[in-house]
Phi, psi and omega in degrees: 000130180285165188298317181296316180295320180296318178298321180294318178296319178300315179296317180294319177298315180301314181295316182291318180293318178299321178296318177299317180293315183296322179282355178076023181283339175276113190274356181295128183294343179282345182258104179265176180283352178272006175282131179237146178268114183275319176197161178230133178239113180264137178295159182300325179269004177060027180276334178213163179220131174268121181251117181266128184239151176226158181211150175280121182145192182271182183296326180293324177294318179296315179295321179295319179295317178296320178295319178296320178291321177295325177294324181265012185300322179297315177298314182296317180298318178295317180294320179292321180298328178287333185267330183266150178259076175229154185300309178223135180281131180294150174291130185264133175234119183264134181231143178288133180246112180261007184300319181294314180296317180295322177295319178296317179296322178294320178298318179295322178294319179293325177295326179291337180280335182281143180285000000 
């Protein structure tokens, strides 16, 4: 899969998965509507996709949301496959993304250094 096509698939996957979460179609109680998809990385052969998620809350909430999404990955993959026009839907693997929280903490530390 060429780079341009892969980026387009990543964007479409991010939008569709976020829409499923926002509409409440994922029934796992660990997955709330405050879960956000930060980025999607599709493999070169499009066999799998790493979906990075973030959530407002502590680390236990984030880990629970990622576990809930991994538990519902088959349902999400099927729902996304029905909406997207691609030959085969990649296998979805959800990972907790702490980048936003770490960036915020670093900004707060830097603010503390300034007089």
